Amino acid sequence: NAGVTQTPKFQVLKTGQSMTLQCAQDMNHNSMYWYRQDPGMGLRLIYYSASEGTTDKGEVPNGYNVSRLNKREFSLRLESAAPSQTSVYFCASSGSSPLHFGNGTRLTVT
Amino acid sequence: AQSVTQLGSHVSVSEGALVLLRCNYSSSVPPYLFWYVQYPNQGLQLLLKYTSAATLVKGINGFEAEFKKSETSFHLTKPSAHMSDAAEYFCAVRVNAGGTSYGKLTFGQGTILTVHP
């Protein structure tokens, strides 16, 4: 089925380790987004890419970097993970339609 | 800056009862408003959206919402709850005022809906 695919589904990191969360969409959408979800706080935008070749900071970008590899793929990198980055991360995409979300990556930093 | 407030982090209803989930927004420009639903261990799915057309918006699964500018509200309702409606619901407002980008959304804190037999 068409949609947004995120990998991995689960990850446990130690403080200071790095990792990249992968996201790919097959709906030919121009825009892609990374959100984090924390209990009682809804979803907060980390970074977004309005179109291929552009990226911009969202509400909570500190500690993260992103790469829009091509139109399909948008990755999120944690260079030095911290316990405060324990969260569920959602990738989403949109064209002329509202957001389509992936199923999330549950990240725990110990 | 746009923002949304969802009143009530938990709502509990009996099966067959009315569902009412409250959302108030703040926006300096005419808003686009959305309701999303999240089932356990899944991503968010769009229930319905308001984009300045009809003020009463019908969505999937029997849900609807009414945009009331005078009350800055966009409450979600369903006449008769079903067990399968148990999930977390998020209200959201679009941040940027122009263009076709739907993605820069500001989300409310979420409301967990429990449905009792």
PDB file of C-alpha atoms in Angstrom, chain A:
ATOM      1  CA  ASN A   1       0.000   0.000   0.000  1.00  0.00           C
ATOM      2  CA  ALA A   2       1.142   3.530  -0.726  1.00  0.00           C
ATOM      3  CA  GLY A   3       2.243   5.516   2.281  1.00  0.00           C
ATOM      4  CA  VAL A   4       5.022   6.619   4.571  1.00  0.00           C
ATOM      5  CA  THR A   5       7.511   4.006   5.776  1.00  0.00           C
ATOM      6  CA  GLN A   6       9.707   4.543   8.821  1.00  0.00           C
ATOM      7  CA  THR A   7      12.609   2.423  10.007  1.00  0.00           C
ATOM      8  CA  PRO A   8      13.397   1.190  12.569  1.00  0.00           C
ATOM      9  CA  LYS A   9      10.198   0.684  14.569  1.00  0.00           C
ATOM     10  CA  PHE A  10      12.033   0.510  17.898  1.00  0.00           C
ATOM     11  CA  GLN A  11      15.493   1.568  19.049  1.00  0.00           C
ATOM     12  CA  VAL A  12      17.341   1.753  22.339  1.00  0.00           C
ATOM     13  CA  LEU A  13      20.418   3.962  22.565  1.00  0.00           C
ATOM     14  CA  LYS A  14      22.863   4.835  25.285  1.00  0.00           C
ATOM     15  CA  THR A  15      23.528   8.482  26.045  1.00  0.00           C
ATOM     16  CA  GLY A  16      26.015   9.883  23.554  1.00  0.00           C
ATOM     17  CA  GLN A  17      25.374   7.356  20.809  1.00  0.00           C
ATOM     18  CA  SER A  18      24.267   8.448  17.371  1.00  0.00           C
ATOM     19  CA  MET A  19      21.673   7.111  14.994  1.00  0.00           C
ATOM     20  CA  THR A  20      19.654   7.967  11.905  1.00  0.00           C
ATOM     21  CA  LEU A  21      15.921   7.486  11.558  1.00  0.00           C
ATOM     22  CA  GLN A  22      14.865   6.725   8.011  1.00  0.00           C
ATOM     23  CA  CYS A  23      11.676   7.799   6.265  1.00  0.00           C
ATOM     24  CA  ALA A  24      10.445   7.211   2.730  1.00  0.00           C
ATOM     25  CA  GLN A  25       7.182   8.085   0.988  1.00  0.00           C
ATOM     26  CA  ASP A  26       5.843   6.824  -2.321  1.00  0.00           C
ATOM     27  CA  MET A  27       3.063   9.366  -2.883  1.00  0.00           C
ATOM     28  CA  ASN A  28       5.205  11.832  -4.839  1.00  0.00           C
ATOM     29  CA  HIS A  29       4.697  14.465  -2.140  1.00  0.00           C
ATOM     30  CA  ASN A  30       6.850  17.567  -2.195  1.00  0.00           C
ATOM     31  CA  SER A  31       6.874  18.221   1.557  1.00  0.00           C
ATOM     32  CA  MET A  32       8.105  16.013   4.377  1.00  0.00           C
ATOM     33  CA  TYR A  33       8.183  16.477   8.152  1.00  0.00           C
ATOM     34  CA  TRP A  34       9.575  15.056  11.343  1.00  0.00           C
ATOM     35  CA  TYR A  35       7.513  15.313  14.519  1.00  0.00           C
ATOM     36  CA  ARG A  36       8.085  13.978  18.008  1.00  0.00           C
ATOM     37  CA  GLN A  37       5.269  12.864  20.289  1.00  0.00           C
ATOM     38  CA  ASP A  38       5.518  13.051  24.057  1.00  0.00           C
ATOM     39  CA  PRO A  39       2.736  12.288  26.561  1.00  0.00           C
ATOM     40  CA  GLY A  40       0.529  15.289  27.262  1.00  0.00           C
ATOM     41  CA  MET A  41       2.344  17.454  24.715  1.00  0.00           C
ATOM     42  CA  GLY A  42       0.820  16.411  21.428  1.00  0.00           C
ATOM     43  CA  LEU A  43       3.141  16.392  18.431  1.00  0.00           C
ATOM     44  CA  ARG A  44       5.858  18.967  17.985  1.00  0.00           C
ATOM     45  CA  LEU A  45       7.594  19.740  14.709  1.00  0.00           C
ATOM     46  CA  ILE A  46      11.337  19.088  14.682  1.00  0.00           C
ATOM     47  CA  TYR A  47      12.302  19.818  11.078  1.00  0.00           C
ATOM     48  CA  TYR A  48      10.582  19.952   7.755  1.00  0.00           C
ATOM     49  CA  SER A  49      11.420  20.011   4.068  1.00  0.00           C
ATOM     50  CA  ALA A  50       9.029  22.003   1.917  1.00  0.00           C
ATOM     51  CA  SER A  51      10.562  20.614  -1.261  1.00  0.00           C
ATOM     52  CA  GLU A  52      13.518  18.562  -2.428  1.00  0.00           C
ATOM     53  CA  GLY A  53      16.736  20.367  -1.605  1.00  0.00           C
ATOM     54  CA  THR A  54      15.359  22.519   1.219  1.00  0.00           C
ATOM     55  CA  THR A  55      15.116  21.970   4.966  1.00  0.00           C
ATOM     56  CA  ASP A  56      13.981  24.245   7.796  1.00  0.00           C
ATOM     57  CA  LYS A  57      13.812  24.153  11.556  1.00  0.00           C
ATOM     58  CA  GLY A  58      10.574  23.547  13.327  1.00  0.00           C
ATOM     59  CA  GLU A  59       9.612  24.122  16.934  1.00  0.00           C
ATOM     60  CA  VAL A  60      12.149  21.802  18.622  1.00  0.00           C
ATOM     61  CA  PRO A  61      15.222  21.346  16.352  1.00  0.00           C
ATOM     62  CA  ASN A  62      18.013  21.315  18.953  1.00  0.00           C
ATOM     63  CA  GLY A  63      19.979  18.071  18.994  1.00  0.00           C
ATOM     64  CA  TYR A  64      18.780  16.955  15.574  1.00  0.00           C
ATOM     65  CA  ASN A  65      19.855  17.206  11.950  1.00  0.00           C
ATOM     66  CA  VAL A  66      18.018  16.221   8.797  1.00  0.00           C
ATOM     67  CA  SER A  67      18.781  15.315   5.207  1.00  0.00           C
ATOM     68  CA  ARG A  68      16.363  15.405   2.298  1.00  0.00           C
ATOM     69  CA  LEU A  69      18.148  12.779   0.249  1.00  0.00           C
ATOM     70  CA  ASN A  70      15.755  12.960  -2.702  1.00  0.00           C
ATOM     71  CA  LYS A  71      12.055  13.549  -3.185  1.00  0.00           C
ATOM     72  CA  ARG A  72      11.154  10.238  -1.512  1.00  0.00           C
ATOM     73  CA  GLU A  73      13.466  10.167   1.485  1.00  0.00           C
ATOM     74  CA  PHE A  74      13.906  12.383   4.543  1.00  0.00           C
ATOM     75  CA  SER A  75      16.167  11.231   7.370  1.00  0.00           C
ATOM     76  CA  LEU A  76      16.540  12.472  10.941  1.00  0.00           C
ATOM     77  CA  ARG A  77      19.886  12.174  12.719  1.00  0.00           C
ATOM     78  CA  LEU A  78      20.710  12.303  16.394  1.00  0.00           C
ATOM     79  CA  GLU A  79      24.450  12.993  16.677  1.00  0.00           C
ATOM     80  CA  SER A  80      24.728  12.531  20.444  1.00  0.00           C
ATOM     81  CA  ALA A  81      21.580  11.106  21.967  1.00  0.00           C
ATOM     82  CA  ALA A  82      20.306  12.401  25.296  1.00  0.00           C
ATOM     83  CA  PRO A  83      17.624  10.982  27.622  1.00  0.00           C
ATOM     84  CA  SER A  84      15.452  14.016  26.774  1.00  0.00           C
ATOM     85  CA  GLN A  85      15.217  12.645  23.248  1.00  0.00           C
ATOM     86  CA  THR A  86      13.341   9.571  24.419  1.00  0.00           C
ATOM     87  CA  SER A  87      10.143   9.880  22.420  1.00  0.00           C
ATOM     88  CA  VAL A  88       8.088   8.520  19.565  1.00  0.00           C
ATOM     89  CA  TYR A  89       9.155  10.027  16.251  1.00  0.00           C
ATOM     90  CA  PHE A  90       6.784  10.399  13.330  1.00  0.00           C
ATOM     91  CA  CYS A  91       7.607  11.173   9.757  1.00  0.00           C
ATOM     92  CA  ALA A  92       4.885  12.661   7.578  1.00  0.00           C
ATOM     93  CA  SER A  93       4.459  13.923   4.049  1.00  0.00           C
ATOM     94  CA  SER A  94       2.022  16.161   2.220  1.00  0.00           C
ATOM     95  CA  GLY A  95       1.367  17.471  -1.232  1.00  0.00           C
ATOM     96  CA  SER A  96      -1.827  19.377  -1.869  1.00  0.00           C
ATOM     97  CA  SER A  97      -3.474  17.183   0.749  1.00  0.00           C
ATOM     98  CA  PRO A  98      -3.181  17.023   4.526  1.00  0.00           C
ATOM     99  CA  LEU A  99      -0.449  15.110   6.304  1.00  0.00           C
ATOM    100  CA  HIS A 100       0.070  11.381   5.848  1.00  0.00           C
ATOM    101  CA  PHE A 101       1.903   9.841   8.794  1.00  0.00           C
ATOM    102  CA  GLY A 102       4.162   6.847   9.160  1.00  0.00           C
ATOM    103  CA  ASN A 103       3.674   4.425  12.044  1.00  0.00           C
ATOM    104  CA  GLY A 104       6.451   5.914  14.128  1.00  0.00           C
ATOM    105  CA  THR A 105       9.802   4.992  15.676  1.00  0.00           C
ATOM    106  CA  ARG A 106       9.848   4.472  19.427  1.00  0.00           C
ATOM    107  CA  LEU A 107      13.241   5.637  20.699  1.00  0.00           C
ATOM    108  CA  THR A 108      14.539   5.131  24.217  1.00  0.00           C
ATOM    109  CA  VAL A 109      17.774   6.768  25.353  1.00  0.00           C
ATOM    110  CA  THR A 110      19.236   5.403  28.595  1.00  0.00           C
TER     111      THR A 110
END
